[in-house]
Short mmCIF file of C-alpha atoms and ligand atoms in Angstrom, two decimals:
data_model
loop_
_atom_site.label_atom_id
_atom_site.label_comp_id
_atom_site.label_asym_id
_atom_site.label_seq_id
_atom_site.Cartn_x
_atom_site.Cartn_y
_atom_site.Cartn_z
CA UNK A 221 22.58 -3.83 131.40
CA UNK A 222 21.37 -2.52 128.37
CA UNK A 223 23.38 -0.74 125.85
CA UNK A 224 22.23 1.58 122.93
CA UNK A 225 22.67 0.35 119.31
CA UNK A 226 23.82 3.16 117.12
CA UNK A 227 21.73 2.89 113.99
CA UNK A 228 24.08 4.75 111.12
CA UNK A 229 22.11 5.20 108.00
CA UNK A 230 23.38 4.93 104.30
CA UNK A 231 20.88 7.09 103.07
CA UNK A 232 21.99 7.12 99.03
CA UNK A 233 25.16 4.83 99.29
CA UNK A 234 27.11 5.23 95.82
CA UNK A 235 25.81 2.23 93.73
CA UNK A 236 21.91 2.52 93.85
CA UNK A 237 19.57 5.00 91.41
CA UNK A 238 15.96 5.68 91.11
CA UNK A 239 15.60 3.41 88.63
CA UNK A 240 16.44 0.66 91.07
CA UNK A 241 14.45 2.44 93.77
CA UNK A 242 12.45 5.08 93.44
CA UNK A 243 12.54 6.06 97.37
CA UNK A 244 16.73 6.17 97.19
CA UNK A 245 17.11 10.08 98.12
CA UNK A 246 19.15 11.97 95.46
CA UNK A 247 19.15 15.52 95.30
CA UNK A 248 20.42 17.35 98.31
CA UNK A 249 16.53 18.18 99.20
CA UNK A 250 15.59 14.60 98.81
CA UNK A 251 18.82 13.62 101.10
CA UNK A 252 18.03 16.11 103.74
CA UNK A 253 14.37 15.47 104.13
CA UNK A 254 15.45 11.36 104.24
CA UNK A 255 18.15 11.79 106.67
CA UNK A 256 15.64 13.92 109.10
CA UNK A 257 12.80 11.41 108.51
CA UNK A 258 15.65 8.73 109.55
CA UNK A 259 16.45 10.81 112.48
CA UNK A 260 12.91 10.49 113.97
CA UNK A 261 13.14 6.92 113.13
CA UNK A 262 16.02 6.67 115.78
CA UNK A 263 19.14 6.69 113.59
CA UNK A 264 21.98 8.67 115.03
CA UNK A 265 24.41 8.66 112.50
CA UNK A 266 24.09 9.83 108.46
CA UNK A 267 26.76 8.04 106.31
CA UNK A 268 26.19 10.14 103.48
CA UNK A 269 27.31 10.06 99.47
CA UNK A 270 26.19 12.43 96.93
CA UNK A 271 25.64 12.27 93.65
CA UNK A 272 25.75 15.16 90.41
CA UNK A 273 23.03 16.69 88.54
CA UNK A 274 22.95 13.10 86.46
CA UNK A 275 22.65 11.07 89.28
CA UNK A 276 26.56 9.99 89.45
CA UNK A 277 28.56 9.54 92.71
CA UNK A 278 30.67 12.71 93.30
CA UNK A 279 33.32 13.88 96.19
CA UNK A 280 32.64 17.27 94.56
CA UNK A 281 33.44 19.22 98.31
CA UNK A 282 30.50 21.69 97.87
CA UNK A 283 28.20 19.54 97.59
CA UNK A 284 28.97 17.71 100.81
CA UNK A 285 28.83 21.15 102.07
CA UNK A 286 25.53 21.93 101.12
CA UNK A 287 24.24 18.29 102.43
CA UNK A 288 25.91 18.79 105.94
CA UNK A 289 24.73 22.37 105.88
CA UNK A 290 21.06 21.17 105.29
CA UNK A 291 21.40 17.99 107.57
CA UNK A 292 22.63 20.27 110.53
CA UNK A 293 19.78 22.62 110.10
CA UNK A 294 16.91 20.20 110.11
CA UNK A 295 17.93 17.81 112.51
CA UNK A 296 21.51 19.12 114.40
CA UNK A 297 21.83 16.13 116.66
CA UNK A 298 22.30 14.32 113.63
CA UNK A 299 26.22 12.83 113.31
CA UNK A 300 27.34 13.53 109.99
CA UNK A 301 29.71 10.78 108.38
CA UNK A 302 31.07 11.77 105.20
CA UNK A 303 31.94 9.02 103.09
CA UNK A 304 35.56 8.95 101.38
CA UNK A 305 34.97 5.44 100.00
CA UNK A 306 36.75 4.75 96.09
CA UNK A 307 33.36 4.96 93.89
CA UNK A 308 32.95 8.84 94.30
CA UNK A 309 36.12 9.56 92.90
CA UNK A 310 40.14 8.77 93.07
CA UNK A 311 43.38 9.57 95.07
CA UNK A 312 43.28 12.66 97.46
CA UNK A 313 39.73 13.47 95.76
CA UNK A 314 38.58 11.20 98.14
CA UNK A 315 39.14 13.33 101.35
CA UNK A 316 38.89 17.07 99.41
CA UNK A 317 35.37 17.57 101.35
CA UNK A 318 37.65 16.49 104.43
CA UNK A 319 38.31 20.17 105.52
CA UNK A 320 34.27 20.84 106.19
CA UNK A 321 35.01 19.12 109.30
CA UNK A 322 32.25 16.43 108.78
CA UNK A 323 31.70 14.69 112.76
CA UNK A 324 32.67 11.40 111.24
CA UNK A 325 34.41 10.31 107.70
CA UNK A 326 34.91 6.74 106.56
CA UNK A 327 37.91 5.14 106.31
CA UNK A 328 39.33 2.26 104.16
CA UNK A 329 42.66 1.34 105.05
CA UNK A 330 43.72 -2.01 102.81
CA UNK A 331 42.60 -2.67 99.08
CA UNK A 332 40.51 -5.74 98.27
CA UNK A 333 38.16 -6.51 94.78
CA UNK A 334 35.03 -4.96 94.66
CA UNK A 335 32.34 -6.13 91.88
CA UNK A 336 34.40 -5.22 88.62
CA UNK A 337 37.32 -3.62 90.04
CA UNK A 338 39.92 -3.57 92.10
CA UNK A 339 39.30 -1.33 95.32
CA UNK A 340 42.44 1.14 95.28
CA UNK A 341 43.18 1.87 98.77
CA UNK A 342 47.47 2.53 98.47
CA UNK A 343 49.16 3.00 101.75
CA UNK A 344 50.17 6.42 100.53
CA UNK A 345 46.65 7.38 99.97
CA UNK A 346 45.32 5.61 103.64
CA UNK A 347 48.40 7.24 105.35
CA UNK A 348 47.00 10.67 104.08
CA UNK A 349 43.44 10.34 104.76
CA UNK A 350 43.93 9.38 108.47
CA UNK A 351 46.27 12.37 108.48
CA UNK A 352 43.69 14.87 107.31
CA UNK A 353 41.01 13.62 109.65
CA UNK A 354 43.80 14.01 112.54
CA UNK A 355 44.35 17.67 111.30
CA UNK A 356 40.31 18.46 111.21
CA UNK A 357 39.81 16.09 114.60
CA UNK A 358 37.00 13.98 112.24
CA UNK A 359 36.17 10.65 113.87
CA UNK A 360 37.38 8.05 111.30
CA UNK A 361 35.18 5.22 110.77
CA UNK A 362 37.33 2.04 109.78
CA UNK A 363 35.60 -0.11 107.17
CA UNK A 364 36.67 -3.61 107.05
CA UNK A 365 36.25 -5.19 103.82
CA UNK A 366 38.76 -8.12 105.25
CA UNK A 367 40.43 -8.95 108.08
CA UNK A 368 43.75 -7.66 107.70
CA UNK A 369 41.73 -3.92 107.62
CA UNK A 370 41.29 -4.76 110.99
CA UNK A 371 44.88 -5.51 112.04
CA UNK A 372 46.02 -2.44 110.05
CA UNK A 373 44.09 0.08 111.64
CA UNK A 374 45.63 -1.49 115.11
CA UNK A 375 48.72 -0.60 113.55
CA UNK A 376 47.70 2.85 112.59
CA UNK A 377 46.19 3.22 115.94
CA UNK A 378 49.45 2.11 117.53
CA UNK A 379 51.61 4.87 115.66
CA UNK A 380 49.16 7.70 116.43
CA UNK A 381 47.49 7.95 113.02
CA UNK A 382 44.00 7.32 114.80
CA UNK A 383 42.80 8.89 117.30
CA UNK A 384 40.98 7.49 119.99
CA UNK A 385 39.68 3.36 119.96
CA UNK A 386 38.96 2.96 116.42
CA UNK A 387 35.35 2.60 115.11
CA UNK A 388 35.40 -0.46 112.96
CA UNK A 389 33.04 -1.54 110.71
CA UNK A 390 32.61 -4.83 109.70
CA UNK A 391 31.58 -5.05 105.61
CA UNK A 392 30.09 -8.13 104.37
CA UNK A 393 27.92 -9.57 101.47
CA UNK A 394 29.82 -7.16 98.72
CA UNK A 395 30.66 -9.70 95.94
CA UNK A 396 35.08 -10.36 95.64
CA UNK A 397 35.10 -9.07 98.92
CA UNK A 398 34.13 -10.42 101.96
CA UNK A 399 31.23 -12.60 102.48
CA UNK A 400 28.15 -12.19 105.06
CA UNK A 401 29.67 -15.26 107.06
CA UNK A 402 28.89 -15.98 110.93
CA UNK A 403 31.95 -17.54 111.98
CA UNK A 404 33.74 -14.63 109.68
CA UNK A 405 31.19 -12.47 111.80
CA UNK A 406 32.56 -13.87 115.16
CA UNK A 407 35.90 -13.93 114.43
CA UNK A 408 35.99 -10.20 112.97
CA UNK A 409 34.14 -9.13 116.70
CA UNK A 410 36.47 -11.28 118.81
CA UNK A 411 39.92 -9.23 116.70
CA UNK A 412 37.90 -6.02 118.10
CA UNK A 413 37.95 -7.06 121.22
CA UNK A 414 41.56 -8.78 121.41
CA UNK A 415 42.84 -5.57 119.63
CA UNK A 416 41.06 -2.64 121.04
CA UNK A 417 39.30 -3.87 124.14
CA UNK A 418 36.17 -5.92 125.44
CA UNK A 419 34.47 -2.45 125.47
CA UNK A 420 35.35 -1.41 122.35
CA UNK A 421 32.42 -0.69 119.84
CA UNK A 422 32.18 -2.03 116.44
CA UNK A 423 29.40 -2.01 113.75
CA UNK A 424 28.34 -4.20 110.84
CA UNK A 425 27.27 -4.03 107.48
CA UNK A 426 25.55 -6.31 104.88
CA UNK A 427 24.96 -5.38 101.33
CA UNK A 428 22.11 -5.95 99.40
CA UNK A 429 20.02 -9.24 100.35
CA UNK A 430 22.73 -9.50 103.46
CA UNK A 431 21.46 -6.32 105.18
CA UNK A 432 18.83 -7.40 107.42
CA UNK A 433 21.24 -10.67 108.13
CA UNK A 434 24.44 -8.55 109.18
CA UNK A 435 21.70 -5.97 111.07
CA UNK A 436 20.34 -8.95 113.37
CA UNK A 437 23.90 -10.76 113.90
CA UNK A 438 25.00 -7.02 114.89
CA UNK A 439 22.44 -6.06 117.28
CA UNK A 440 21.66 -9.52 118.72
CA UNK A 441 25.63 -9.47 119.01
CA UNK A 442 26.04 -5.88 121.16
CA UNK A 443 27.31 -4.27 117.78
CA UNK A 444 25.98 -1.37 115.80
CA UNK A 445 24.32 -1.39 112.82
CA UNK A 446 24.68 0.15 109.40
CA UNK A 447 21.14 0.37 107.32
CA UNK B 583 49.63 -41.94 111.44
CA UNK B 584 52.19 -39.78 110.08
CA UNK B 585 52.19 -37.63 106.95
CA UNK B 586 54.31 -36.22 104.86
CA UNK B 587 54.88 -32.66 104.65
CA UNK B 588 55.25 -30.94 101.16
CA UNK B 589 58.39 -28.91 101.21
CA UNK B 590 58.55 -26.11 98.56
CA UNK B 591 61.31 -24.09 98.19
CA UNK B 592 61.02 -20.40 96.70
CA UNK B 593 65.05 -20.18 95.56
CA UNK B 594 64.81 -16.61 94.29
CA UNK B 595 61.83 -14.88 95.16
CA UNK B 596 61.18 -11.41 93.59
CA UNK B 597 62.26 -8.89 95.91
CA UNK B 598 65.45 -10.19 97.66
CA UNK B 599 68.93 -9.04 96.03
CA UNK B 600 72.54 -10.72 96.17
CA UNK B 601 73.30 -7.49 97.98
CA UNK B 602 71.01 -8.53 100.36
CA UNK B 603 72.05 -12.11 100.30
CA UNK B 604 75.31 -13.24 98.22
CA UNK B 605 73.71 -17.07 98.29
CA UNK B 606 70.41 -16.02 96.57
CA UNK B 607 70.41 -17.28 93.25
CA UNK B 608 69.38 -14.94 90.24
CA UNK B 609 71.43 -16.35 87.07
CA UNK B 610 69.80 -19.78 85.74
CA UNK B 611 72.46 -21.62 86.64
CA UNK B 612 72.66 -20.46 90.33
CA UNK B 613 68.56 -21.11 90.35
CA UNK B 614 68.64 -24.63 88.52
CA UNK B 615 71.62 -26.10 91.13
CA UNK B 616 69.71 -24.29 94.07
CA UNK B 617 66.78 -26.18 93.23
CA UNK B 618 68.69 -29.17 93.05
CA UNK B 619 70.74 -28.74 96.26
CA UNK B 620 66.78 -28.05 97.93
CA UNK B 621 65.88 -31.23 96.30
CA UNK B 622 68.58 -33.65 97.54
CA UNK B 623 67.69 -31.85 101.28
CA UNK B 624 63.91 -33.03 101.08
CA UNK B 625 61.92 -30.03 98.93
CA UNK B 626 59.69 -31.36 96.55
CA UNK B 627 58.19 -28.09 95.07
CA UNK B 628 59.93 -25.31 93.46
CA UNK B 629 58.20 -22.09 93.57
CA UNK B 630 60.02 -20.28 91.15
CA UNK B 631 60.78 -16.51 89.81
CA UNK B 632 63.57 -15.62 87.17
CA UNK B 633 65.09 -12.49 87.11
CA UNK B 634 66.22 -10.10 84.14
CA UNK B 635 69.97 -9.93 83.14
CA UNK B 636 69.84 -6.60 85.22
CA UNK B 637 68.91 -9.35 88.17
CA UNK B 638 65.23 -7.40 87.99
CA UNK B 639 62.08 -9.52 88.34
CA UNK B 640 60.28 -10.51 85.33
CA UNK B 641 57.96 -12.52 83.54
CA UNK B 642 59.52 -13.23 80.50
CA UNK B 643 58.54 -16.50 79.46
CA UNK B 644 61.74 -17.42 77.20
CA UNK B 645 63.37 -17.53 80.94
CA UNK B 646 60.40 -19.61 82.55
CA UNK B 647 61.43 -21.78 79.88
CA UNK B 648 64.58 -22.23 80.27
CA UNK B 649 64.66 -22.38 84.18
CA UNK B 650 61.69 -25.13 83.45
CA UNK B 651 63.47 -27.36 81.24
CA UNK B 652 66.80 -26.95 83.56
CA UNK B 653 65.21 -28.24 86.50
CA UNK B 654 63.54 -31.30 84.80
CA UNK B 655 66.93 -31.94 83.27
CA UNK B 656 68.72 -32.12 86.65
CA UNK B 657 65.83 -33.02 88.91
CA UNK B 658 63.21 -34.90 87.00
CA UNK B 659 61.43 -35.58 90.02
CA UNK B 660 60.91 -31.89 91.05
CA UNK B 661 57.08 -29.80 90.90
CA UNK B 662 58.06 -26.71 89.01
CA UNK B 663 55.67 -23.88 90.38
CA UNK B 664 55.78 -20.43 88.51
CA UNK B 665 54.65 -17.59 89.79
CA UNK B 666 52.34 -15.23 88.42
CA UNK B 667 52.89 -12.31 91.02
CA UNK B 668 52.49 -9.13 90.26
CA UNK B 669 55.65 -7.95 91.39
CA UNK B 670 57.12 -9.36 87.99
CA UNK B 671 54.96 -8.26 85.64
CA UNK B 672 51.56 -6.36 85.06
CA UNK B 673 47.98 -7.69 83.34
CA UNK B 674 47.96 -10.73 81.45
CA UNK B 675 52.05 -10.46 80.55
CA UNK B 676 51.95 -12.38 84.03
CA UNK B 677 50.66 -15.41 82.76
CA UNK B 678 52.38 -15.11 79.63
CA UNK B 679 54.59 -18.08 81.14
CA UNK B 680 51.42 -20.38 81.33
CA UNK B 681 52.11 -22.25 77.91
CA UNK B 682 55.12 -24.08 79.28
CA UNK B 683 52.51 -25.68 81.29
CA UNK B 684 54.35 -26.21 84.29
CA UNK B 685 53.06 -28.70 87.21
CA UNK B 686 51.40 -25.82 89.32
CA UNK B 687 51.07 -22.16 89.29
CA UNK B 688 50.93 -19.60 91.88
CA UNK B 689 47.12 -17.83 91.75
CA UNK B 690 46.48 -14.63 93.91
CA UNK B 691 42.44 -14.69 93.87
CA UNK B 692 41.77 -11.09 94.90
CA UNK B 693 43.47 -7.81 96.08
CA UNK B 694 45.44 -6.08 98.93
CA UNK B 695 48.14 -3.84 99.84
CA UNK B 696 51.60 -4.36 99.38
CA UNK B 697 54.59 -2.54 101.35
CA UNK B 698 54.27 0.42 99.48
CA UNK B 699 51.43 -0.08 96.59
CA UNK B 700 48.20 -2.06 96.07
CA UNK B 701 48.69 -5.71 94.54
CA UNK B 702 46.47 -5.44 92.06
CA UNK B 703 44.42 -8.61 91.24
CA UNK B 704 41.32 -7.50 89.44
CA UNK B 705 38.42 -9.78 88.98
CA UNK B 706 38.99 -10.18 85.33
CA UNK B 707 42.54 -10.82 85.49
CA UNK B 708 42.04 -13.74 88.63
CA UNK B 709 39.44 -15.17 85.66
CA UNK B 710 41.71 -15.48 82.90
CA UNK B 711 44.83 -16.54 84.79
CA UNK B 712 42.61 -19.54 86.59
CA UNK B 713 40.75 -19.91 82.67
CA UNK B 714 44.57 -20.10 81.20
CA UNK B 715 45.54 -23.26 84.16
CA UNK B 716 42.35 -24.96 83.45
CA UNK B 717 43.42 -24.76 79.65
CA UNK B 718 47.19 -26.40 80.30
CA UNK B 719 46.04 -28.55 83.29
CA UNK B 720 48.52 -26.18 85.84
CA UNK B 721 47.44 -26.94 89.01
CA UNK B 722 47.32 -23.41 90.85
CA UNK B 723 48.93 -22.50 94.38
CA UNK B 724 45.77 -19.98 96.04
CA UNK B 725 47.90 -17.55 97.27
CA UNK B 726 45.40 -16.55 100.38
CA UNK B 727 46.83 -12.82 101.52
CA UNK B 728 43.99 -12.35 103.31
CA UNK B 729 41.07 -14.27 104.75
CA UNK B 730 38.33 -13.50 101.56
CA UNK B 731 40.80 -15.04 99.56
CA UNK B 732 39.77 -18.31 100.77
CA UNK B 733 36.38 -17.98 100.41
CA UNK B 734 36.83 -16.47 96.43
CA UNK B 735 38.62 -19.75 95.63
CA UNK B 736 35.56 -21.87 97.40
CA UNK B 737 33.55 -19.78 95.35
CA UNK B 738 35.69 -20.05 91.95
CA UNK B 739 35.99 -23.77 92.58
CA UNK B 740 32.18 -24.07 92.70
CA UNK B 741 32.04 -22.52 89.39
CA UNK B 742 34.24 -24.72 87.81
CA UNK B 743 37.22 -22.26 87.79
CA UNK B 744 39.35 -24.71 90.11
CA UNK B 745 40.17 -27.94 88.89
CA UNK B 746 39.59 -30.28 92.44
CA UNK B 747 40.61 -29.33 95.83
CA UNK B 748 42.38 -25.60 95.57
CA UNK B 749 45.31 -25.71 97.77
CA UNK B 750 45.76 -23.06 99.34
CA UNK B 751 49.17 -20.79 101.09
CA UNK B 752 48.78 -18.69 103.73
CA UNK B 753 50.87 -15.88 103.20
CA UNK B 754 51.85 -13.84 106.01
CA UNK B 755 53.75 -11.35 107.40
CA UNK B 756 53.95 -8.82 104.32
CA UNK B 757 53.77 -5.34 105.24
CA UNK B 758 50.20 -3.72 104.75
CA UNK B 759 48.73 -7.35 104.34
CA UNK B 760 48.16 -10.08 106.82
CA UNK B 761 50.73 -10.36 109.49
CA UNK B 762 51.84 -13.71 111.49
CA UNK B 763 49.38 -14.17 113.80
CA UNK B 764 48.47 -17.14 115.49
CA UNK B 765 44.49 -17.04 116.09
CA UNK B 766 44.31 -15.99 112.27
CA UNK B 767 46.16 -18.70 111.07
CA UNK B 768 44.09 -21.38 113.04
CA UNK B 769 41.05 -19.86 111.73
CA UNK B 770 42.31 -20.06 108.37
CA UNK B 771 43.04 -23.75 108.84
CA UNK B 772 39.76 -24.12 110.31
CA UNK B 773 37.81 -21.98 107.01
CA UNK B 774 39.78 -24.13 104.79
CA UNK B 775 38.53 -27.15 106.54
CA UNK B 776 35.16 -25.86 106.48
CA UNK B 777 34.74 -25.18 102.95
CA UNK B 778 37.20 -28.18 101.17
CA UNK B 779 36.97 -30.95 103.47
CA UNK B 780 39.12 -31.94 106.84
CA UNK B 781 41.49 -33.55 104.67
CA UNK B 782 41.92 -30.72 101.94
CA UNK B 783 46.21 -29.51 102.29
CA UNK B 784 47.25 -26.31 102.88
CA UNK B 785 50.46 -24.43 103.32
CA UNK B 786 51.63 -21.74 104.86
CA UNK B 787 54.75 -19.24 103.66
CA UNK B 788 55.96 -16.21 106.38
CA UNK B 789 57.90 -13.36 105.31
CA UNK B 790 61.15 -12.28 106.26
CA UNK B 791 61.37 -13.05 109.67
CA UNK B 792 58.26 -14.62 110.02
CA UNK B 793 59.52 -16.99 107.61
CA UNK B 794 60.45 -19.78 110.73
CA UNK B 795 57.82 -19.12 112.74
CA UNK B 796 55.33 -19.75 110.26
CA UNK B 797 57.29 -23.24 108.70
CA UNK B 798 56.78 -24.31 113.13
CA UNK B 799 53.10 -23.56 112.95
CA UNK B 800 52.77 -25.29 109.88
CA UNK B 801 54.32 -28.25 110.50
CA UNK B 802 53.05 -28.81 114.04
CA UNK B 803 49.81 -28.76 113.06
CA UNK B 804 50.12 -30.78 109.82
CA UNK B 805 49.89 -28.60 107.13
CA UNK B 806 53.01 -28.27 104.74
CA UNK B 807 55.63 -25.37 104.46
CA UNK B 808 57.16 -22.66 102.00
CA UNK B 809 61.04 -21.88 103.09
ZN1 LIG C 974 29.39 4.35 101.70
ZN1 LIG C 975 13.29 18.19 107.54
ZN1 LIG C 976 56.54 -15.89 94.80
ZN1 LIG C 977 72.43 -29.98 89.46
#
């Protein structure tokens, strides 16, 4: 009867700095060590971001390298999501760390507003991320900052640009976007299941104050959780 | 027990062509005695885009005008709704129109993807084209692409960016947005219910094909309809 939630962990994310927090993991050591201490913890998946000498969100491709490298050493059951989200960097810079071959990579396939900005996600560009993580057989994760993400990766899936049931992830609580809303919440997991199956797994996200409210709608749900 | 049900016309739209269709109209005078042949058969909005001498979209405001005034002149009685899309136009040139002060607007609240390119709607830009309607008392059509739209117009109203009850279109069937589908647009009858009131009007505008299935939807269910 019982199922096991898959606890992904954000360990940096892109937005956050030590002067907000001085536990948010920055240099490669500091990422490492947090990820393994998260493994014991029981997480099973690192969604991972990193960050230049100043402290800025990069997609610089060696240093993803170095991070998986040191995340595989210390703890190699460890699945390592790479992110390829739009605050790192822009266009095809996104996916250059794609060819490390990364277990998992996110995966943002509409555009919606973020904070200050619009969040640039062009079919061109979404049509050539899914194709690289076809190419280097990487496990997208599909994050849903609204609902027609949801109904786009369906078509994607549909004309073989995903492999496999798609992984969705349901974003909420990030401010122009999508709110952390319960009957949003419901409505996001019933799409899943009309779309990709009864069985098919999903995970949630809340930002900021919404974390630990998206984590207990998610697990008390049957979903997976993103911390 | 009956109500009416708000027809509004869009006569030339921004993407279709006389190559495509010899009966869309693209001079003024083909758009002024459309929208007076739609108002003798029962519309009683005119969503309206003008087109350059080249018959390209655009948001010239010298042609706003004179569409505006040619309407009023031969259908007093008609709403004149001008659209600030952004396939006419770019930035703030897309409400350069806004000083005619025409009855309504069209207002896109946040961002998505297009057919082939993001529709940029950037925070700032959403501000000052809702600031700009408050200013000549438009009243704005939400254009809801997507389900967060809805809930960044709740949100804009409670800040006093929305003068009274937004009404919002649900727009759907564009490629790489929201398509026509049925459980989505019941929910976003029942989110608009939620957060304006049972009683707040909405309308609902499908693309292309989608175009008649959406106006049945609509009107069965008591909303009002975009041809
Ligand atoms: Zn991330
Ligand atoms: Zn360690
Ligand atoms: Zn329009
Ligand atoms: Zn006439």
């Amino acid at each position: 009867m019982s199922k096991p939630c898959i606890i992904c962990v954000a360990i940096t994310g892109s937005v956050p700095t030590q002067a907000d927090n001085p536990a948010v993991p920055v240099t490669l050591s500091e990422q490492i060590e947090s990820t393994h201490a998260a493994f014991e913890a029981g997480a099973s998946i690192a969604h991972c971001h990193v960050r230049d000498d100043d402290g800025k969100p990069t997609a610089d491709p060696d240093r993803y390298a170095a991070l998986q490298e040191g995340i595989k050493a210390h703890c190699p059951d460890m699945i390592v999501q790479l992110s390829t989200g739009g605050r790192s960097g822009s266009g095809r810079e996104r996916g250059g760390m794609l060819p490390l071959k990364p277990d998992m990579a996110s995966l943002t396939v509409g555009s919606n507003n973020f904070p200050t900005r619009v969040y640039e996600n062009s079919p061109d560009l979404v049509d050539w991320l899914a194709a690289e993580m076809i190419k280097y057989k990487i496990k997208p994760e599909i994050e849903a900052f609204d609902l027609s993400h949801i109904f786009h990766a369906a078509l994607m899936q549909k004309r073989g640009q995903l492999a496999g049931t798609p992984y969705v992830q349901f974003v909420m609580g990030v401010k122009n976007a999508m709110p952390a809303d319960r009957a949003v919440f419901d409505f996001y997991r019933a799409t899943v299941a009309r779309l990709f199956g009864d069985d098919a797994p999903w995970c949630a996200a809340g930002v900021g104050p919404q974390q630990i409210v998206v984590n207990e709608w998610a697990i008390s749900s049957g979903g997976h959780a993103r911390t």
